[in-house]
Structure formats: C-alpha cells, structure tokens
PDB file of C-alpha atoms and ligand atoms in Angstrom:
ATOM      1  CA  MET A   1      24.173   9.871  19.305  1.00 85.00           C
ATOM      2  CA  PRO A   2      21.127   7.401  19.019  1.00 92.00           C
ATOM      3  CA  VAL A   3      17.738   8.999  18.432  1.00 96.00           C
ATOM      4  CA  MET A   4      14.568   7.703  19.860  1.00 97.00           C
ATOM      5  CA  GLY A   5      11.925   6.165  17.499  1.00 98.00           C
ATOM      6  CA  ILE A   6       8.509   5.059  18.757  1.00 98.00           C
ATOM      7  CA  ASP A   7       6.064   3.090  16.684  1.00 98.00           C
ATOM      8  CA  ILE A   8       2.321   3.576  17.798  1.00 97.00           C
ATOM      9  CA  GLY A   9       0.300   0.707  16.405  1.00 94.00           C
ATOM     10  CA  GLY A  10      -3.284  -0.408  16.879  1.00 90.00           C
ATOM     11  CA  THR A  11      -2.139  -3.118  19.346  1.00 91.00           C
ATOM     12  CA  GLY A  12       1.250  -2.218  20.588  1.00 96.00           C
ATOM     13  CA  ILE A  13       3.538   0.698  21.317  1.00 98.00           C
ATOM     14  CA  LYS A  14       7.087  -0.075  20.486  1.00 98.00           C
ATOM     15  CA  GLY A  15      10.227   2.059  20.945  1.00 98.00           C
ATOM     16  CA  ALA A  16      14.105   1.947  20.983  1.00 98.00           C
ATOM     17  CA  PRO A  17      17.073   4.137  20.360  1.00 98.00           C
ATOM     18  CA  VAL A  18      18.120   3.948  16.804  1.00 97.00           C
ATOM     19  CA  ASP A  19      21.655   4.430  15.102  1.00 96.00           C
ATOM     20  CA  THR A  20      20.164   6.524  12.121  1.00 95.00           C
ATOM     21  CA  GLU A  21      23.451   6.120  10.103  1.00 94.00           C
ATOM     22  CA  ALA A  22      23.378   2.293  10.273  1.00 95.00           C
ATOM     23  CA  GLY A  23      19.502   1.953  10.344  1.00 96.00           C
ATOM     24  CA  ARG A  24      19.406  -0.357  13.466  1.00 96.00           C
ATOM     25  CA  LEU A  25      18.310  -0.345  16.898  1.00 98.00           C
ATOM     26  CA  THR A  26      21.097   0.252  19.466  1.00 97.00           C
ATOM     27  CA  HIS A  27      19.108  -1.625  22.259  1.00 97.00           C
ATOM     28  CA  GLU A  28      16.411  -4.203  22.319  1.00 97.00           C
ATOM     29  CA  ARG A  29      13.030  -2.387  21.777  1.00 97.00           C
ATOM     30  CA  VAL A  30      10.334  -2.134  24.514  1.00 98.00           C
ATOM     31  CA  ARG A  31       6.834  -3.067  23.533  1.00 98.00           C
ATOM     32  CA  LEU A  32       3.745  -2.071  25.673  1.00 98.00           C
ATOM     33  CA  LEU A  33       0.144  -2.597  24.835  1.00 97.00           C
ATOM     34  CA  THR A  34      -1.802   0.257  23.173  1.00 97.00           C
ATOM     35  CA  PRO A  35      -4.276   1.370  25.778  1.00 97.00           C
ATOM     36  CA  GLU A  36      -8.123   0.670  25.397  1.00 96.00           C
ATOM     37  CA  PRO A  37      -9.629   3.172  24.615  1.00 97.00           C
ATOM     38  CA  SER A  38      -6.790   4.507  22.659  1.00 97.00           C
ATOM     39  CA  GLU A  39      -7.352   8.145  23.575  1.00 98.00           C
ATOM     40  CA  PRO A  40      -4.506  10.685  23.114  1.00 98.00           C
ATOM     41  CA  GLN A  41      -3.649  11.226  26.810  1.00 97.00           C
ATOM     42  CA  ALA A  42      -3.627   7.371  27.636  1.00 98.00           C
ATOM     43  CA  VAL A  43      -1.372   6.826  24.542  1.00 98.00           C
ATOM     44  CA  ILE A  44       0.952   9.617  25.537  1.00 98.00           C
ATOM     45  CA  GLY A  45       1.087   7.986  29.070  1.00 98.00           C
ATOM     46  CA  VAL A  46       2.365   4.796  27.457  1.00 98.00           C
ATOM     47  CA  VAL A  47       4.833   6.578  25.133  1.00 98.00           C
ATOM     48  CA  ARG A  48       6.192   8.216  28.316  1.00 98.00           C
ATOM     49  CA  GLU A  49       6.733   4.833  29.888  1.00 98.00           C
ATOM     50  CA  VAL A  50       8.654   3.492  26.834  1.00 98.00           C
ATOM     51  CA  LEU A  51      10.804   6.593  26.662  1.00 98.00           C
ATOM     52  CA  ALA A  52      11.521   6.080  30.484  1.00 98.00           C
ATOM     53  CA  GLN A  53      13.356   2.953  29.671  1.00 98.00           C
ATOM     54  CA  PHE A  54      15.942   4.689  27.743  1.00 98.00           C
ATOM     55  CA  PRO A  55      17.018   7.779  29.946  1.00 96.00           C
ATOM     56  CA  ASP A  56      20.223   8.289  27.901  1.00 95.00           C
ATOM     57  CA  ALA A  57      18.452   8.980  24.545  1.00 94.00           C
ATOM     58  CA  ASP A  58      16.707  12.204  25.939  1.00 94.00           C
ATOM     59  CA  GLY A  59      16.790  14.317  22.729  1.00 95.00           C
ATOM     60  CA  PRO A  60      14.079  14.853  20.077  1.00 96.00           C
ATOM     61  CA  VAL A  61      11.760  11.890  19.291  1.00 97.00           C
ATOM     62  CA  GLY A  62      10.266  10.599  16.066  1.00 97.00           C
ATOM     63  CA  ILE A  63       6.897   8.949  16.565  1.00 98.00           C
ATOM     64  CA  THR A  64       4.669   6.983  14.092  1.00 98.00           C
ATOM     65  CA  PHE A  65       1.004   7.170  14.046  1.00 98.00           C
ATOM     66  CA  PRO A  66      -1.507   4.761  12.216  1.00 97.00           C
ATOM     67  CA  GLY A  67      -3.362   7.597  10.534  1.00 98.00           C
ATOM     68  CA  VAL A  68      -2.853  10.378   8.028  1.00 98.00           C
ATOM     69  CA  ILE A  69      -0.368  12.994   9.374  1.00 97.00           C
ATOM     70  CA  LYS A  70      -0.298  16.307   7.624  1.00 96.00           C
ATOM     71  CA  ASN A  71       2.003  19.086   8.786  1.00 93.00           C
ATOM     72  CA  GLY A  72       2.017  17.591  12.332  1.00 95.00           C
ATOM     73  CA  ILE A  73      -1.909  17.190  12.594  1.00 97.00           C
ATOM     74  CA  ALA A  74      -3.759  13.928  12.539  1.00 98.00           C
ATOM     75  CA  ARG A  75      -6.365  13.721   9.977  1.00 98.00           C
ATOM     76  CA  SER A  76      -7.543  10.185  10.281  1.00 98.00           C
ATOM     77  CA  ALA A  77      -7.757   7.307  12.850  1.00 97.00           C
ATOM     78  CA  ALA A  78      -9.184   4.124  11.527  1.00 95.00           C
ATOM     79  CA  ASN A  79      -7.660   1.876  14.103  1.00 94.00           C
ATOM     80  CA  VAL A  80      -7.431   4.116  17.158  1.00 96.00           C
ATOM     81  CA  ASP A  81      -9.807   6.504  18.971  1.00 97.00           C
ATOM     82  CA  LYS A  82     -11.520   8.828  16.781  1.00 97.00           C
ATOM     83  CA  SER A  83     -10.668  11.684  19.165  1.00 98.00           C
ATOM     84  CA  TRP A  84      -7.139  12.073  17.448  1.00 98.00           C
ATOM     85  CA  ILE A  85      -8.794  13.469  14.285  1.00 98.00           C
ATOM     86  CA  ASP A  86      -7.753  17.196  13.705  1.00 98.00           C
ATOM     87  CA  LEU A  87      -5.330  17.208  16.893  1.00 98.00           C
ATOM     88  CA  ASP A  88      -2.124  18.894  16.363  1.00 98.00           C
ATOM     89  CA  VAL A  89      -0.136  15.893  17.485  1.00 98.00           C
ATOM     90  CA  ASP A  90       3.355  17.355  17.143  1.00 96.00           C
ATOM     91  CA  ALA A  91       2.506  20.368  19.419  1.00 97.00           C
ATOM     92  CA  LEU A  92       0.525  18.131  21.937  1.00 98.00           C
ATOM     93  CA  PHE A  93       3.257  15.373  22.271  1.00 98.00           C
ATOM     94  CA  THR A  94       6.072  18.049  22.410  1.00 97.00           C
ATOM     95  CA  ALA A  95       4.139  20.028  25.272  1.00 98.00           C
ATOM     96  CA  THR A  96       3.314  17.034  27.199  1.00 97.00           C
ATOM     97  CA  LEU A  97       6.572  15.157  26.993  1.00 97.00           C
ATOM     98  CA  GLY A  98       8.666  18.288  27.355  1.00 97.00           C
ATOM     99  CA  ARG A  99      10.935  17.414  24.319  1.00 96.00           C
ATOM    100  CA  PRO A 100      10.666  17.996  20.551  1.00 96.00           C
ATOM    101  CA  VAL A 101       8.444  15.345  18.894  1.00 96.00           C
ATOM    102  CA  THR A 102       7.739  14.895  15.125  1.00 95.00           C
ATOM    103  CA  MET A 103       5.095  12.500  14.019  1.00 96.00           C
ATOM    104  CA  VAL A 104       4.594  10.703  10.798  1.00 96.00           C
ATOM    105  CA  ASN A 105       2.305   8.043   9.334  1.00 97.00           C
ATOM    106  CA  ASP A 106       3.416   4.496  10.372  1.00 97.00           C
ATOM    107  CA  ALA A 107       3.739   3.027   6.859  1.00 98.00           C
ATOM    108  CA  ASP A 108       5.460   6.049   5.627  1.00 97.00           C
ATOM    109  CA  ALA A 109       8.053   5.817   8.349  1.00 97.00           C
ATOM    110  CA  ALA A 110       8.473   2.029   7.700  1.00 97.00           C
ATOM    111  CA  GLY A 111       8.805   2.651   3.944  1.00 97.00           C
ATOM    112  CA  VAL A 112      11.482   5.281   4.266  1.00 96.00           C
ATOM    113  CA  ALA A 113      13.533   2.785   6.490  1.00 97.00           C
ATOM    114  CA  GLU A 114      13.109   0.040   3.941  1.00 97.00           C
ATOM    115  CA  MET A 115      14.177   2.322   1.230  1.00 97.00           C
ATOM    116  CA  ARG A 116      17.305   3.427   2.863  1.00 96.00           C
ATOM    117  CA  PHE A 117      18.507   0.372   4.670  1.00 97.00           C
ATOM    118  CA  GLY A 118      16.265  -2.598   3.660  1.00 97.00           C
ATOM    119  CA  ALA A 119      14.509  -4.289   0.635  1.00 98.00           C
ATOM    120  CA  GLY A 120      14.012  -1.112  -1.246  1.00 97.00           C
ATOM    121  CA  ARG A 121      17.653   0.099  -1.070  1.00 97.00           C
ATOM    122  CA  GLY A 122      18.829   1.564  -4.335  1.00 95.00           C
ATOM    123  CA  HIS A 123      15.479   1.021  -6.180  1.00 96.00           C
ATOM    124  CA  LYS A 124      14.347   3.734  -8.576  1.00 95.00           C
ATOM    125  CA  GLY A 125      11.028   4.013 -10.181  1.00 97.00           C
ATOM    126  CA  THR A 126       7.667   3.259  -8.532  1.00 98.00           C
ATOM    127  CA  VAL A 127       8.047   1.288  -5.328  1.00 98.00           C
ATOM    128  CA  LEU A 128       5.316   0.437  -3.104  1.00 98.00           C
ATOM    129  CA  MET A 129       5.621  -0.726   0.563  1.00 98.00           C
ATOM    130  CA  LEU A 130       2.523  -2.289   2.025  1.00 98.00           C
ATOM    131  CA  THR A 131       2.472  -3.042   5.818  1.00 98.00           C
ATOM    132  CA  PHE A 132       0.017  -5.872   7.100  1.00 97.00           C
ATOM    133  CA  GLY A 133      -0.914  -5.450  10.750  1.00 96.00           C
ATOM    134  CA  THR A 134      -3.994  -4.238  12.484  1.00 94.00           C
ATOM    135  CA  GLY A 135      -4.686  -2.328   9.270  1.00 96.00           C
ATOM    136  CA  ILE A 136      -2.895  -2.178   5.971  1.00 98.00           C
ATOM    137  CA  GLY A 137      -0.554   0.856   5.541  1.00 98.00           C
ATOM    138  CA  SER A 138       0.937   1.929   2.327  1.00 98.00           C
ATOM    139  CA  ALA A 139       4.044   3.877   1.419  1.00 98.00           C
ATOM    140  CA  LEU A 140       4.628   4.974  -2.196  1.00 98.00           C
ATOM    141  CA  PHE A 141       7.923   5.991  -3.635  1.00 97.00           C
ATOM    142  CA  VAL A 142       8.859   7.527  -6.972  1.00 97.00           C
ATOM    143  CA  ASP A 143      12.551   7.364  -7.698  1.00 96.00           C
ATOM    144  CA  GLY A 144      13.184   7.202  -3.785  1.00 95.00           C
ATOM    145  CA  ARG A 145      10.974  10.071  -2.928  1.00 94.00           C
ATOM    146  CA  LEU A 146       8.048   9.420  -0.750  1.00 95.00           C
ATOM    147  CA  VAL A 147       4.464  10.427  -1.723  1.00 96.00           C
ATOM    148  CA  PRO A 148       3.103  10.680   1.694  1.00 96.00           C
ATOM    149  CA  ASN A 149      -0.299   9.464   3.301  1.00 97.00           C
ATOM    150  CA  THR A 150      -1.383   7.333   0.284  1.00 98.00           C
ATOM    151  CA  GLU A 151      -3.812   5.171   2.564  1.00 98.00           C
ATOM    152  CA  LEU A 152      -4.140   2.398   0.135  1.00 98.00           C
ATOM    153  CA  GLY A 153      -5.415   0.095   2.928  1.00 98.00           C
ATOM    154  CA  HIS A 154      -8.826   1.583   2.510  1.00 98.00           C
ATOM    155  CA  LEU A 155      -9.387   0.797  -1.277  1.00 98.00           C
ATOM    156  CA  GLU A 156     -12.504  -1.211  -1.701  1.00 95.00           C
ATOM    157  CA  LEU A 157     -11.992  -4.897  -2.337  1.00 90.00           C
ATOM    158  CA  ASN A 158     -14.905  -7.097  -3.377  1.00 89.00           C
ATOM    159  CA  GLY A 159     -17.393  -4.608  -1.718  1.00 95.00           C
ATOM    160  CA  HIS A 160     -15.308  -4.433   1.576  1.00 96.00           C
ATOM    161  CA  GLU A 161     -12.414  -2.054   2.712  1.00 97.00           C
ATOM    162  CA  ALA A 162      -9.314  -3.987   1.863  1.00 98.00           C
ATOM    163  CA  GLU A 163      -7.966  -3.981   5.381  1.00 97.00           C
ATOM    164  CA  HIS A 164     -10.973  -5.413   6.873  1.00 97.00           C
ATOM    165  CA  ARG A 165     -10.440  -8.386   4.600  1.00 97.00           C
ATOM    166  CA  ALA A 166      -6.766  -8.771   4.116  1.00 97.00           C
ATOM    167  CA  SER A 167      -4.711  -7.339   7.020  1.00 97.00           C
ATOM    168  CA  ALA A 168      -2.806  -9.601   9.425  1.00 97.00           C
ATOM    169  CA  VAL A 169      -5.431  -9.087  12.092  1.00 96.00           C
ATOM    170  CA  ALA A 170      -8.159  -9.981   9.563  1.00 96.00           C
ATOM    171  CA  ARG A 171      -6.350 -13.403   8.938  1.00 97.00           C
ATOM    172  CA  GLU A 172      -6.589 -14.002  12.711  1.00 97.00           C
ATOM    173  CA  THR A 173     -10.059 -12.632  13.388  1.00 96.00           C
ATOM    174  CA  HIS A 174     -11.537 -14.579  10.427  1.00 96.00           C
ATOM    175  CA  ASP A 175      -9.556 -17.603  11.423  1.00 98.00           C
ATOM    176  CA  LEU A 176      -7.991 -18.036   7.834  1.00 98.00           C
ATOM    177  CA  SER A 177      -5.415 -20.288   6.668  1.00 98.00           C
ATOM    178  CA  TRP A 178      -2.237 -18.718   5.091  1.00 98.00           C
ATOM    179  CA  GLU A 179      -3.619 -19.835   1.645  1.00 98.00           C
ATOM    180  CA  LYS A 180      -7.077 -18.419   2.225  1.00 98.00           C
ATOM    181  CA  TRP A 181      -5.658 -15.210   3.433  1.00 98.00           C
ATOM    182  CA  SER A 182      -3.156 -14.990   0.595  1.00 98.00           C
ATOM    183  CA  ALA A 183      -5.827 -15.303  -1.961  1.00 98.00           C
ATOM    184  CA  ARG A 184      -7.388 -12.121  -0.519  1.00 97.00           C
ATOM    185  CA  VAL A 185      -3.940 -10.492  -0.628  1.00 98.00           C
ATOM    186  CA  GLN A 186      -3.529 -11.516  -4.032  1.00 98.00           C
ATOM    187  CA  ASP A 187      -6.851  -9.900  -5.260  1.00 97.00           C
ATOM    188  CA  TYR A 188      -5.763  -6.787  -3.346  1.00 98.00           C
ATOM    189  CA  LEU A 189      -2.239  -6.665  -5.000  1.00 98.00           C
ATOM    190  CA  ARG A 190      -3.677  -7.244  -8.387  1.00 97.00           C
ATOM    191  CA  HIS A 191      -5.961  -4.162  -7.761  1.00 97.00           C
ATOM    192  CA  VAL A 192      -3.049  -1.967  -6.487  1.00 98.00           C
ATOM    193  CA  GLU A 193      -0.858  -3.083  -9.352  1.00 98.00           C
ATOM    194  CA  MET A 194      -3.554  -2.131 -11.882  1.00 97.00           C
ATOM    195  CA  LEU A 195      -3.644   1.411 -10.348  1.00 98.00           C
ATOM    196  CA  PHE A 196       0.118   2.145  -9.883  1.00 98.00           C
ATOM    197  CA  SER A 197       2.200  -0.474 -11.879  1.00 98.00           C
ATOM    198  CA  PRO A 198       4.978  -0.457  -9.376  1.00 98.00           C
ATOM    199  CA  SER A 199       8.206  -2.327 -10.320  1.00 98.00           C
ATOM    200  CA  LEU A 200       8.800  -3.347  -6.776  1.00 98.00           C
ATOM    201  CA  VAL A 201       6.202  -4.213  -4.059  1.00 98.00           C
ATOM    202  CA  ILE A 202       7.681  -4.692  -0.414  1.00 98.00           C
ATOM    203  CA  ILE A 203       5.533  -6.597   2.148  1.00 98.00           C
ATOM    204  CA  GLY A 204       6.141  -5.349   5.581  1.00 97.00           C
ATOM    205  CA  GLY A 205       4.689  -5.679   9.090  1.00 95.00           C
ATOM    206  CA  GLY A 206       5.286  -8.676  11.583  1.00 91.00           C
ATOM    207  CA  ILE A 207       4.245 -11.197   8.850  1.00 94.00           C
ATOM    208  CA  SER A 208       7.395 -10.246   6.933  1.00 95.00           C
ATOM    209  CA  LYS A 209       9.278 -12.503   9.256  1.00 95.00           C
ATOM    210  CA  LYS A 210       7.438 -15.499   7.805  1.00 96.00           C
ATOM    211  CA  PRO A 211       7.526 -14.849   4.025  1.00 97.00           C
ATOM    212  CA  GLU A 212       7.442 -18.572   3.328  1.00 98.00           C
ATOM    213  CA  LYS A 213       3.934 -18.755   4.506  1.00 97.00           C
ATOM    214  CA  PHE A 214       2.489 -16.437   1.896  1.00 98.00           C
ATOM    215  CA  ILE A 215       4.852 -15.242  -0.731  1.00 97.00           C
ATOM    216  CA  PRO A 216       4.658 -18.571  -2.706  1.00 97.00           C
ATOM    217  CA  TYR A 217       0.925 -17.969  -3.099  1.00 97.00           C
ATOM    218  CA  LEU A 218       1.395 -14.368  -4.556  1.00 98.00           C
ATOM    219  CA  LYS A 219       1.901 -13.818  -8.173  1.00 97.00           C
ATOM    220  CA  ILE A 220       2.067 -10.289  -9.665  1.00 97.00           C
ATOM    221  CA  ARG A 221       4.017  -8.550 -12.407  1.00 97.00           C
ATOM    222  CA  ALA A 222       6.103  -6.457 -10.084  1.00 98.00           C
ATOM    223  CA  ASP A 223       8.987  -7.873  -7.962  1.00 98.00           C
ATOM    224  CA  LEU A 224       7.359  -8.950  -4.685  1.00 98.00           C
ATOM    225  CA  VAL A 225       9.755  -9.081  -1.594  1.00 98.00           C
ATOM    226  CA  PRO A 226       9.437  -9.233   2.175  1.00 98.00           C
ATOM    227  CA  ALA A 227      10.661  -6.237   4.170  1.00 98.00           C
ATOM    228  CA  THR A 228      14.036  -6.951   5.777  1.00 97.00           C
ATOM    229  CA  LEU A 229      13.631  -4.608   8.818  1.00 97.00           C
ATOM    230  CA  HIS A 230      10.457  -6.415   9.790  1.00 93.00           C
ATOM    231  CA  ASN A 231       8.723  -4.859  12.877  1.00 90.00           C
ATOM    232  CA  ASP A 232      11.650  -2.348  13.469  1.00 96.00           C
ATOM    233  CA  ALA A 233      11.086  -0.549  10.279  1.00 97.00           C
ATOM    234  CA  GLY A 234       8.698   1.875  11.852  1.00 97.00           C
ATOM    235  CA  ILE A 235      10.842   2.610  14.801  1.00 98.00           C
ATOM    236  CA  VAL A 236      13.936   3.092  12.535  1.00 97.00           C
ATOM    237  CA  GLY A 237      11.949   5.393  10.102  1.00 97.00           C
ATOM    238  CA  ALA A 238      10.538   7.457  12.947  1.00 97.00           C
ATOM    239  CA  ALA A 239      13.850   8.192  14.260  1.00 97.00           C
ATOM    240  CA  MET A 240      15.124   9.156  10.757  1.00 95.00           C
ATOM    241  CA  LEU A 241      12.418  11.566  10.625  1.00 89.00           C
ATOM    242  CA  VAL A 242      14.078  13.549  13.497  1.00 88.00           C
ATOM    243  CA  ILE A 243      17.466  13.976  11.461  1.00 84.00           C
ATOM    244  CA  ASP A 244      15.983  14.288   8.052  1.00 76.00           C
ATOM    245  CA  GLU A 245      12.716  15.913   8.375  1.00 61.00           C
ATOM    246  CA  GLY A 246      12.561  17.647   5.014  1.00 47.00           C
ATOM    247  CA  ARG A 247      12.804  14.508   2.943  1.00 53.00           C
ATOM    248  CA  LEU A 248       9.900  12.753   4.703  1.00 53.00           C
ATOM    249  CA  THR A 249       7.531  15.739   4.885  1.00 43.00           C
ATOM    250  CA  ALA A 250       8.269  17.136   1.415  1.00 33.00           C
ATOM    251  CA  GLY A 251       4.879  17.447  -0.265  1.00 32.00           C
ATOM    252  CA  GLY A 252       2.778  17.906   2.708  1.00 35.00           C
TER     253      GLY A 252
HETATM  254  C1  BGC B 301      -4.586   3.753   8.475  1.00 54.53           C
HETATM  255  C2  BGC B 301      -3.142   4.107   7.892  1.00 54.53           C
HETATM  256  C3  BGC B 301      -2.054   3.271   8.584  1.00 54.53           C
HETATM  257  C4  BGC B 301      -2.514   1.791   8.369  1.00 54.53           C
HETATM  258  C5  BGC B 301      -1.513   0.852   9.073  1.00 54.53           C
HETATM  259  C6  BGC B 301      -4.815   2.355   8.408  1.00 54.53           C
HETATM  260  O1  BGC B 301      -6.028   1.970   8.840  1.00 54.53           O
HETATM  261  O2  BGC B 301      -5.623   4.408   7.892  1.00 54.53           O
HETATM  262  O3  BGC B 301      -2.841   5.399   8.169  1.00 54.53           O
HETATM  263  O4  BGC B 301      -0.887   3.458   7.889  1.00 54.53           O
HETATM  264  O5  BGC B 301      -3.763   1.476   8.881  1.00 54.53           O
HETATM  265  O6  BGC B 301      -1.395   1.161  10.486  1.00 54.53           O
END
C-alpha cells in the first residue's frame, strides 16, 4: 500500500504516494507554491490540497520541514515563517488533517532515501548528504545511521552564513555563473570536510539533475557524487519515516 510523502520547501510543497519497498513514487508528484507568508495554517492548507489529489492514499503521512524537528516539535525556521518555532507540528498537522502525521527535517529525509535507495546505498563510514535549494540542508550518517538535525548550512563561510552564499537560490539571486557558484561550494565543502572527514559526500536538491554543471569544478578528498533520487528524495524519505519511525528519530 503506497504511503503519502510530502516535502515542504521554502518555495514549493511537493507530494506523491510512495512505494516504500522500492523507493519510488507510484504517481507523478504534485507541486504547489509555498504560501507567502509561510505561516503554519496557510502551509497546512496547501498540504491539504496536495493530499486531496491522492484520495486513495488516505493513511498516515510523512512530511518534511525545512528546519530542526525534535520529537515532533519545530525548533528552527530559517527559510519559513518564524511562527513555526516551538510548535508541536506532529500534533498540529495530525489534528488539522485528521490523520496521523509525522514530521522530519527535509535534508534528513532526503538523506535517508538516498542511503537506502540512491547514491549512498551500501556505504559504511561517515557519509554526508548536502541538499542545495532555498537553503543548504545536511544529513550526516555513520555506518548508515542518521545523526539528525546537523544544520551544516548555517556554518560560517568567509564571514557569511554558508547557505546565504552557496545555496542554489543564492546562485540565482546573485546571478552567479556555475563556475563562480562552484567556487563558493568548493570553499564550503573543504570546510565541512575539514570538520567531518566523510568518505562520501552526496550532493542533492534540484541541482543534482545537472551534475555536469558543477561537479567538474569541485575537488575534495572524499568521493563526491550527485544524488540519484533528485528532487524526489525528500518525498520518498518522508514516506519511509511513516513505516520506519524508530530508525529516523533514533537519537532525538
Ligand atoms: C534549515 C535546515 C534545512 C535546510 C534545507 C536550512 O535553512 O535550517 O533545517 O534542512 O535549510 O531546507
């Protein structure tokens, strides 16, 4: 039975039913714009619209959120409305939508999907997934086990928050060529590598569909690969959360 996965991003809210055994969407996903301002009730309204497109998948839902989620509570909101902070989002979504909802950080969900079905499959040791979108998300794995809520997009890079300089949206806003943007990403990756010495770094987010634009400019000691589930990773990981909650939430 497919499970609904929803990915709440800074710009879009995407969802689809997922075959969690195969790690793929069973229908083409639906994408609606994230409301402005992205206040909780407005966002829940859009999530409801996405869910309404898939009336057959009417069971529990896994939903990603672009901020820290600890024990079902949102603890940060860098790229969405600040009123999310300290909300019990699991309880709020469950009550408002009338079905069980479990929420997880977006990069953590995407990372779990990539580790199970994508570029990280079978990798032991320290693996880092970085997602480049509105912000920079991170998911850190040690021998396949997630260390949740690492938030490495907020590391300082040359006096600025890394995601303000090197996210995919920063490339567009600052009108950077792929080469110029990659130079920023390269600085960032070197910094992250110095801190964690991963053996594999997976680059995710929408840009992972165009690896030829930036991978050739990036040189680190670790193996560096694009994600293979691309923009679907968050949806797949969110749905996996519903059937495999213990694994994702272990450690907090
Ligand atoms: C948030 C992270 C999120 C990332 C990608 C950052 O601004 O703090 O929690 O994973 O953006 O959306």
